[in-house]
Short mmCIF file of C-alpha atoms in Angstrom, two decimals:
data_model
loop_
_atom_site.label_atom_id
_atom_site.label_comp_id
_atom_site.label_asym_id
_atom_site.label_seq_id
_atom_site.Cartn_x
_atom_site.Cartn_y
_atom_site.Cartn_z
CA UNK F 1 77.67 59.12 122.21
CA UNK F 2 77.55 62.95 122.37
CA UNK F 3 78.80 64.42 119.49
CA UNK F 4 81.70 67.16 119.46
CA UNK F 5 80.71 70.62 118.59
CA UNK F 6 83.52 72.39 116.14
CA UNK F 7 84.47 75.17 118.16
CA UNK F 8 84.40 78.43 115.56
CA UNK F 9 87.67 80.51 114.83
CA UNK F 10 86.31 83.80 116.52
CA UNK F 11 90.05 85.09 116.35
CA UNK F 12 90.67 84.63 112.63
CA UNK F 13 87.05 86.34 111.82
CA UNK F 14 88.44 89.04 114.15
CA UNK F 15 91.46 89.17 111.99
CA UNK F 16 90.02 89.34 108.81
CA UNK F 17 87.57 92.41 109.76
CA UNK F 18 90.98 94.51 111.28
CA UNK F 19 92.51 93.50 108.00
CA UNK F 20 89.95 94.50 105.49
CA UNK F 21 89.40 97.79 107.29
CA UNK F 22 93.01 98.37 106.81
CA UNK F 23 92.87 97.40 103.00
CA UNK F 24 90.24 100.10 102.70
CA UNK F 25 92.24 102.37 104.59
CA UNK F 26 95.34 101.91 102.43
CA UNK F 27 92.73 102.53 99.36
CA UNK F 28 91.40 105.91 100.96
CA UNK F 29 94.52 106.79 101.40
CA UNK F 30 96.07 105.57 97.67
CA UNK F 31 94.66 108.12 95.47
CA UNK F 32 94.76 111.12 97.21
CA UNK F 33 98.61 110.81 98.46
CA UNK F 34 99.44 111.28 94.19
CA UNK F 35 98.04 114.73 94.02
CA UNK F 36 100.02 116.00 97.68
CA UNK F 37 103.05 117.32 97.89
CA UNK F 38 105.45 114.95 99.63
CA UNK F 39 106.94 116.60 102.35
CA UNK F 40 103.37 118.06 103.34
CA UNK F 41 101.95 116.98 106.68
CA UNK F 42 98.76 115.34 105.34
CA UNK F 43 101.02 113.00 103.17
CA UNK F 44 103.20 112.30 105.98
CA UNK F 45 100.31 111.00 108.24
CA UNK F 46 99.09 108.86 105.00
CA UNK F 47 102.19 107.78 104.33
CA UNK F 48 102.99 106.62 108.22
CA UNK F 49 99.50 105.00 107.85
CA UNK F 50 100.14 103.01 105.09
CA UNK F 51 103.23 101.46 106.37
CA UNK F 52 101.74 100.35 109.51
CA UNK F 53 98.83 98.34 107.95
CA UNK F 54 100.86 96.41 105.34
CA UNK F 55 100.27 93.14 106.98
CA UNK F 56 96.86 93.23 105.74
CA UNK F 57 96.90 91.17 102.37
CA UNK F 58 99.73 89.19 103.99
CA UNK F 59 97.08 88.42 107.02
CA UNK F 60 94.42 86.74 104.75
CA UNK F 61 97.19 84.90 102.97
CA UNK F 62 98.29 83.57 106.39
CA UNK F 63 95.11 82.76 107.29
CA UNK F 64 93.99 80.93 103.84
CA UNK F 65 97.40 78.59 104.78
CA UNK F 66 96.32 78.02 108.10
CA UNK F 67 93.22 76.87 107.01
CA UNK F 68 93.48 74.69 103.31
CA UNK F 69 96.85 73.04 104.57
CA UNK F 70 94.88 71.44 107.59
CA UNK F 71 95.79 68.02 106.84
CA UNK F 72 92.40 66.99 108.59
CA UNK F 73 90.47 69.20 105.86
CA UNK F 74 89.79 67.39 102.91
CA UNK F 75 91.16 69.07 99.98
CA UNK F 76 90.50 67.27 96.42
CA UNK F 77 91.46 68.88 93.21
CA UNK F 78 88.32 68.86 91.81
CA UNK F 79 87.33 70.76 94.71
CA UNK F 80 89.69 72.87 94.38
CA UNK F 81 88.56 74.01 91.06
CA UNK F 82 84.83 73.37 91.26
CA UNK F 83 84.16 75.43 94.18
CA UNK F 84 87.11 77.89 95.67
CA UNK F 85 88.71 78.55 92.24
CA UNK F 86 85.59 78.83 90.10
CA UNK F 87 83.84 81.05 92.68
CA UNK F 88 87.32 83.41 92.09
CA UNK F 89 86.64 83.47 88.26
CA UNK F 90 82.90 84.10 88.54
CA UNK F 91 83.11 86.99 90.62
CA UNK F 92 86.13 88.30 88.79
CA UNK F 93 84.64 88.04 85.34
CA UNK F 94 81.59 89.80 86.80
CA UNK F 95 82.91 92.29 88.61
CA UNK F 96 85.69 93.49 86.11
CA UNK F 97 82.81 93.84 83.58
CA UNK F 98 80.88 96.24 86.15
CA UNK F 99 84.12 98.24 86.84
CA UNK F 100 84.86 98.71 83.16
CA UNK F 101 81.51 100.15 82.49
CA UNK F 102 81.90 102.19 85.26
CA UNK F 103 85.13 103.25 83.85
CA UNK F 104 84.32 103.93 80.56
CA UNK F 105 80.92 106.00 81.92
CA UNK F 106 83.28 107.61 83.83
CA UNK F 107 85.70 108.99 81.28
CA UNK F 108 82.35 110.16 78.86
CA UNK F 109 80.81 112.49 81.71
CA UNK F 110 83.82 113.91 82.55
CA UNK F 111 85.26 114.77 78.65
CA UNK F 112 87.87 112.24 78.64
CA UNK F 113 87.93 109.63 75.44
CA UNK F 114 87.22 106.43 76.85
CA UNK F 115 89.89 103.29 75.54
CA UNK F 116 88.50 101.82 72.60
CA UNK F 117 87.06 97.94 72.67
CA UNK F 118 90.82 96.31 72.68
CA UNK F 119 91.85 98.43 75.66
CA UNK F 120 88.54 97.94 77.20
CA UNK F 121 88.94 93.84 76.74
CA UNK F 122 92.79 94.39 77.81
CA UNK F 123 91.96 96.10 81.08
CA UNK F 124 89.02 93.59 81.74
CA UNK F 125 90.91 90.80 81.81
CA UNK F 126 94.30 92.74 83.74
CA UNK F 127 91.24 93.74 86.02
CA UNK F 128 90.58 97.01 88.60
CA UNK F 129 93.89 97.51 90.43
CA UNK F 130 92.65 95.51 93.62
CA UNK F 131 91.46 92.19 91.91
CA UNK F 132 95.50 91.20 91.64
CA UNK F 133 94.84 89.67 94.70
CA UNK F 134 92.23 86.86 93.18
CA UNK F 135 95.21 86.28 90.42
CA UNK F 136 97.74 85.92 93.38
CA UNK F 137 95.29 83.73 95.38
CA UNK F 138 94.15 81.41 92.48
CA UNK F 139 97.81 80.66 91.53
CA UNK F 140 98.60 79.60 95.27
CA UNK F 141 95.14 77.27 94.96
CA UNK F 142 96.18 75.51 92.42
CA UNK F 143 99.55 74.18 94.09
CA UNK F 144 97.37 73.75 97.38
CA UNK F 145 97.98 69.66 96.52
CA UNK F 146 102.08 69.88 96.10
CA UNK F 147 101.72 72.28 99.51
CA UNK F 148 100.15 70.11 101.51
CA UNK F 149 102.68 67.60 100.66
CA UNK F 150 105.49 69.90 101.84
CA UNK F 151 103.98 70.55 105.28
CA UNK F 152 103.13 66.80 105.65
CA UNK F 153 107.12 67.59 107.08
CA UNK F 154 107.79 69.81 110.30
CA UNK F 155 111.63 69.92 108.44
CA UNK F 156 110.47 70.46 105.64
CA UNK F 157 108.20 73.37 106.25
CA UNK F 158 110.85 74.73 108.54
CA UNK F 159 112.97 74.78 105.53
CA UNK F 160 110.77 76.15 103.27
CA UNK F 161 110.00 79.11 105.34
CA UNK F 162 113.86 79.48 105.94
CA UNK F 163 113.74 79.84 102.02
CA UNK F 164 111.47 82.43 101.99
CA UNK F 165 112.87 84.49 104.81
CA UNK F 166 116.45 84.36 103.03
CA UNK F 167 115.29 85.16 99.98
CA UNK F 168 112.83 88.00 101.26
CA UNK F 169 116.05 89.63 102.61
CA UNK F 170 117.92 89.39 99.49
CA UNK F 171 115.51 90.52 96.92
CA UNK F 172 114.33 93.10 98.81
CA UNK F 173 117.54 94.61 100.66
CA UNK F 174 120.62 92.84 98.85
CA UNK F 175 119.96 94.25 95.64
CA UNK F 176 120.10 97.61 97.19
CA UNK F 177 123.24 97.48 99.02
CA UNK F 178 126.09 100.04 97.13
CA UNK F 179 128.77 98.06 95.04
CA UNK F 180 127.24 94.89 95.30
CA UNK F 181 123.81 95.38 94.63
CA UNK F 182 123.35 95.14 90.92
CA UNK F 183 125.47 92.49 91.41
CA UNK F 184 123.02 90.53 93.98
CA UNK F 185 120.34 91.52 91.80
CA UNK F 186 121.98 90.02 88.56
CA UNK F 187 122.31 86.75 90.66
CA UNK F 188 119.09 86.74 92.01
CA UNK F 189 117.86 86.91 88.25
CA UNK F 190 119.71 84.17 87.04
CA UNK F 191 118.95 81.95 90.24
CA UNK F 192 114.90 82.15 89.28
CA UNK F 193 113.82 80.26 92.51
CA UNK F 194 110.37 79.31 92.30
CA UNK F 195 109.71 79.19 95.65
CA UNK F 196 111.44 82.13 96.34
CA UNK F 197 110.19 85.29 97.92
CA UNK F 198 106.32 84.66 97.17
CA UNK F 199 103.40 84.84 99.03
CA UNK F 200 103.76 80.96 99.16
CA UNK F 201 105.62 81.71 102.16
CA UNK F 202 102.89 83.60 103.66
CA UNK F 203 100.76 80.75 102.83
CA UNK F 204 102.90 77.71 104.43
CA UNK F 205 104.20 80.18 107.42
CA UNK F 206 100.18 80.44 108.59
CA UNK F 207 100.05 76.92 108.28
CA UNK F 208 102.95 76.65 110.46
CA UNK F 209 102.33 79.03 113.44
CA UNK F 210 98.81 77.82 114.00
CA UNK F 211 99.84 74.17 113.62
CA UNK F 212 102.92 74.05 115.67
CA UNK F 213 104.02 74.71 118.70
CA UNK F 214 105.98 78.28 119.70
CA UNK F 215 108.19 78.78 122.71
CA UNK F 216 107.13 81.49 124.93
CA UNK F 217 110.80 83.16 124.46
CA UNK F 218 110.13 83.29 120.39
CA UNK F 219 106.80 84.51 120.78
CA UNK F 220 107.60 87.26 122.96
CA UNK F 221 110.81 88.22 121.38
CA UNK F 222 108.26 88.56 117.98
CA UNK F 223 105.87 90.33 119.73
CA UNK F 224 108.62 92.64 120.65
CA UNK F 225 110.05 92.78 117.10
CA UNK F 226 106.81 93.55 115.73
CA UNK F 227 106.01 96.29 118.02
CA UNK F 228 109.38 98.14 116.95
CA UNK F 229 109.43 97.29 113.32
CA UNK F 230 105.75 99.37 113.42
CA UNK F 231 107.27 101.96 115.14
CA UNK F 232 110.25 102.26 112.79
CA UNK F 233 108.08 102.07 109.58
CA UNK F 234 105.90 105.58 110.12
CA UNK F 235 109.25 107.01 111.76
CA UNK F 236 111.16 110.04 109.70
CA UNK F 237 113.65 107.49 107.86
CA UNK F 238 110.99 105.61 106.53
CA UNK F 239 109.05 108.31 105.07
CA UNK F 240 111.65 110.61 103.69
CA UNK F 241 114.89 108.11 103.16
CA UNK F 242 112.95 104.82 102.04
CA UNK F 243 110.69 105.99 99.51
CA UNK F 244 113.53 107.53 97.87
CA UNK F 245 114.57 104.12 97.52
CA UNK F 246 111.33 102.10 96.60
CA UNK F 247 109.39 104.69 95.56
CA UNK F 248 106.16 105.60 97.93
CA UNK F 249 103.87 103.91 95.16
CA UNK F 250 104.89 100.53 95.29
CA UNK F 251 103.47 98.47 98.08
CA UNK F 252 106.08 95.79 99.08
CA UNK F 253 103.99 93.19 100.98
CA UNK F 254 107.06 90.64 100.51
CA UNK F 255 109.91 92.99 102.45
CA UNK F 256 111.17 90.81 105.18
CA UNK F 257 110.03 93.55 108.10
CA UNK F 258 106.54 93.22 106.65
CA UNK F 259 106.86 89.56 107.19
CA UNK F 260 108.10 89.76 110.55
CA UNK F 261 105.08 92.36 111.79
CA UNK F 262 102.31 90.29 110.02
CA UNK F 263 104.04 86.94 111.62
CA UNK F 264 103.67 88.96 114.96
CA UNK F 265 100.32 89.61 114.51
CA UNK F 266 98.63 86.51 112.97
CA UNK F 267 100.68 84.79 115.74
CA UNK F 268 99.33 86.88 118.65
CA UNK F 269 95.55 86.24 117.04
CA UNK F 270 96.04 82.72 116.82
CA UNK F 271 98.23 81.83 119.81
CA UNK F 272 96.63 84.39 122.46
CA UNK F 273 93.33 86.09 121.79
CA UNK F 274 91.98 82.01 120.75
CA UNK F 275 91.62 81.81 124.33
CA UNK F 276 89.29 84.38 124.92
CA UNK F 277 85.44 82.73 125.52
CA UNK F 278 84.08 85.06 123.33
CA UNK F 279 80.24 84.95 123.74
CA UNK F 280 77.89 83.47 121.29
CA UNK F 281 76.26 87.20 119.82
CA UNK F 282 80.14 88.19 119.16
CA UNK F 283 80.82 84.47 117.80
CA UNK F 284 77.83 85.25 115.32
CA UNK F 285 78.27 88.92 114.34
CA UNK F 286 81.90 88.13 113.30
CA UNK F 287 81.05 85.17 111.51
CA UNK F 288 78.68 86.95 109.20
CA UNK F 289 81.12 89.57 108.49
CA UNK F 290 83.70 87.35 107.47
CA UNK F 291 80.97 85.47 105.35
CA UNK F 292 80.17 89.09 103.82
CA UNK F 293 84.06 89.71 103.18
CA UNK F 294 84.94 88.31 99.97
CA UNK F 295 81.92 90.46 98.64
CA UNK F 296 83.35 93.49 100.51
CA UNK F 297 86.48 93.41 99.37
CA UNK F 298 84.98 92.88 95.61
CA UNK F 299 82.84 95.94 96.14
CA UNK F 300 84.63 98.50 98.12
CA UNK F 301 87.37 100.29 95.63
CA UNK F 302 83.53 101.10 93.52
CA UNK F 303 82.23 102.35 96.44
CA UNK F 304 85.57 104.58 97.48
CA UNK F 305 84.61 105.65 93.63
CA UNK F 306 81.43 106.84 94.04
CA UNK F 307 82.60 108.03 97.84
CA UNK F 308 85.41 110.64 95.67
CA UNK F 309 82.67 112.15 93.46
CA UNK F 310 80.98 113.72 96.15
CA UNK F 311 84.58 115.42 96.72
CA UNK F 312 85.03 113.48 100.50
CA UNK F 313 88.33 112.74 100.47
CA UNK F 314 91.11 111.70 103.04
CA UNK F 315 92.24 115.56 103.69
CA UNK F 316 88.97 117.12 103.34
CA UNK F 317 88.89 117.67 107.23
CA UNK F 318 91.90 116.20 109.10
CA UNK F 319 93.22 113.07 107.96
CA UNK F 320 92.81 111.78 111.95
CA UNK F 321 89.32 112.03 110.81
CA UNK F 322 88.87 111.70 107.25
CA UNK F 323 90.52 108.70 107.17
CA UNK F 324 88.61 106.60 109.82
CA UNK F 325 85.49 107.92 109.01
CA UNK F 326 85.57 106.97 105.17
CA UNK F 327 86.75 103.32 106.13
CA UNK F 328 83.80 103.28 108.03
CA UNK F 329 81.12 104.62 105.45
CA UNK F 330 82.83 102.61 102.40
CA UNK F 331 82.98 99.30 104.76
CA UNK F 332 79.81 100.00 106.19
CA UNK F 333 78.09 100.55 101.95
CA UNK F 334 80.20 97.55 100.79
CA UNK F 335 78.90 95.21 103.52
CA UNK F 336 75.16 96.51 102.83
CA UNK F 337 75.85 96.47 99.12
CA UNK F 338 76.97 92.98 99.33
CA UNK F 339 74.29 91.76 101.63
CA UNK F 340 71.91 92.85 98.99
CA UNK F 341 73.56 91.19 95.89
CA UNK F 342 73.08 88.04 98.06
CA UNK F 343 69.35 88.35 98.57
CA UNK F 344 69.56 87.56 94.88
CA UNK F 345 68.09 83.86 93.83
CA UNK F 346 70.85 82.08 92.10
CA UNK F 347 73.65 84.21 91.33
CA UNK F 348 74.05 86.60 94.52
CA UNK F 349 76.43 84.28 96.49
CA UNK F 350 78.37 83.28 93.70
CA UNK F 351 79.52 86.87 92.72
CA UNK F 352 80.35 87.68 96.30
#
């Protein structure tokens, strides 16, 4: 009996490099953009950047779903917390401790006082500003059982995603509507809904494209969708009228057009460019990278550190070239960085 050889996910490892260069990107971008003036041209281009690679944390989300509510993968609790969620508190308790010394290193060379040993412990365990996404991912693992019991039902998934997409709109677009909006907002507060607007939609909604069935009509008609809603976000509304409204700091990877584009996306990955025979030396390069990620993502915002000291920063040429070429270099460290730590006997693959 020949046996049947798992065919591997080329498309999602795909998705997950685009992704995590655009995470960097966003990063380069980040901590310049607060020291520009905000009509200047160089903010405008970051700006219009930024809000055409949102999709990116919502991506891996949508992939994670796709993949841990397989009802063929066997998912145990104790699995859950002996290998995915413990590797997530290793390598965060590690790596906050290495950004904090860095931190505190940091402040001493360049005159500033450093926090004392309460602050230090307090931002340790808060973490460096990118590690919120271990905290958002653990909390989603550890309902992975009570999810997978939900999309045991087509109906129910299909409702559950309704749920999110209503209350997406609402919490991100009622409660600014004039007259009514502090009064949507009030309601919205009151109502509490756990399942809500979280990225436990993003989670069951990857489950659900890659598992089910699409008409061609929908597809398109998303495809199309997502297209425009990219074009609109880096138009002349979005960066002068909304972030007067949200404020250009905040990140909103929950609005509803954010879902729609990273819907559009995932969907055209999993649906479309799946059926590309990709050959086996692409197969393998993009496998590796996605089994360097996790440590990539861990280790790039220290990198984009060290990257700032030297003074190379997003508008030190033009940001058409700053900006791709520092993605590049910090990627480029971060992967050889994290290929390194893994050479190490014992401990290298569980911190990355």
């Amino acid at each position: 009996m020949m046996s049947v050889i798992k065919r591997r996910e080329t498309e999602l490892d795909i998705l997950r490099f685009f992704s995590m260069l655009s995470v960097i990107a966003m990063h380069v971008c980040g901590g310049i953009m607060k020291e520009l003036p905000s009509k200047s041209f160089d903010f405008i281009v970051m700006n219009s950047l930024i809000t055409i690679i949102t999709w990116c944390i919502p991506i891996f989300v949508m992939i994670s779903g796709g993949l841990f509510l397989n009802p063929k993968r066997e998912i145990t609790v104790k699995k859950l917390f002996t290998k995915y969620i413990k590797r997530f508190v290793v390598s965060f308790l590690f790596w906050t401790i290495i950004y904090q010394i860095y931190y505190y290193v940091s402040a001493r060379v360049n005159g500033v006082e450093p926090l004392n040993w309460k602050g230090i412990v307090c931002e340790a365990i808060i973490g460096p500003y990118h590690m919120w996404y271990l905290y958002m991912l653990t909390g989603i693992y550890i309902t992975i059982p009570m999810l997978r019991k939900i999309t045991e039902s087509k109906a129910i998934t299909e409702y559950f995603i309704i749920v999110f997409l209503i209350f997406s709109f609402i919490q991100n677009y009622g409660v600014n509507l004039p007259i009514i909006g502090d009064v949507i907002s009030a309601v919205m507060d009151k109502t509490d809904l756990p399942i809500g607007a979280t990225y436990l939609g993003y989670f069951i909604l990857g489950f659900y494209i890659k598992n089910y069935d699409i008409s061609r009509k929908i597809e398109y008609a998303l495809y199309a969708l997502t297209v425009l809603l990219l074009i609109a976000n880096c138009s002349i509304f979005a960066v002068y009228v909304l972030k007067d409204i949200d404020g250009i700091w905040s990140v909103k990877y929950l609005m509803p057009n954010i879902v729609i584009e990273s819907a559009g996306i995932y969907t055209f990955f999993v649906k479309r460019v799946s059926k590309i025979n990709f050959s086996e030396r692409t197969v393998k390069i993009f496998s590796k990278l996605t089994e360097y990620g996790f440590g990539v993502y861990l280790v790039h915002a220290l990198v984009n550190e060290f990257v700032g000291l030297t003074g190379w920063t997003a508008v030190t040429v033009s940001p058409f070239v700053s900006i791709p070429l520092l993605t590049i270099v910090i990627y480029g460290v971060s992967l050889a960085v994290t290929i390194a730590i893994r050479k190490i006997p014992f401990i290298g693959k569980n911190i990355t």
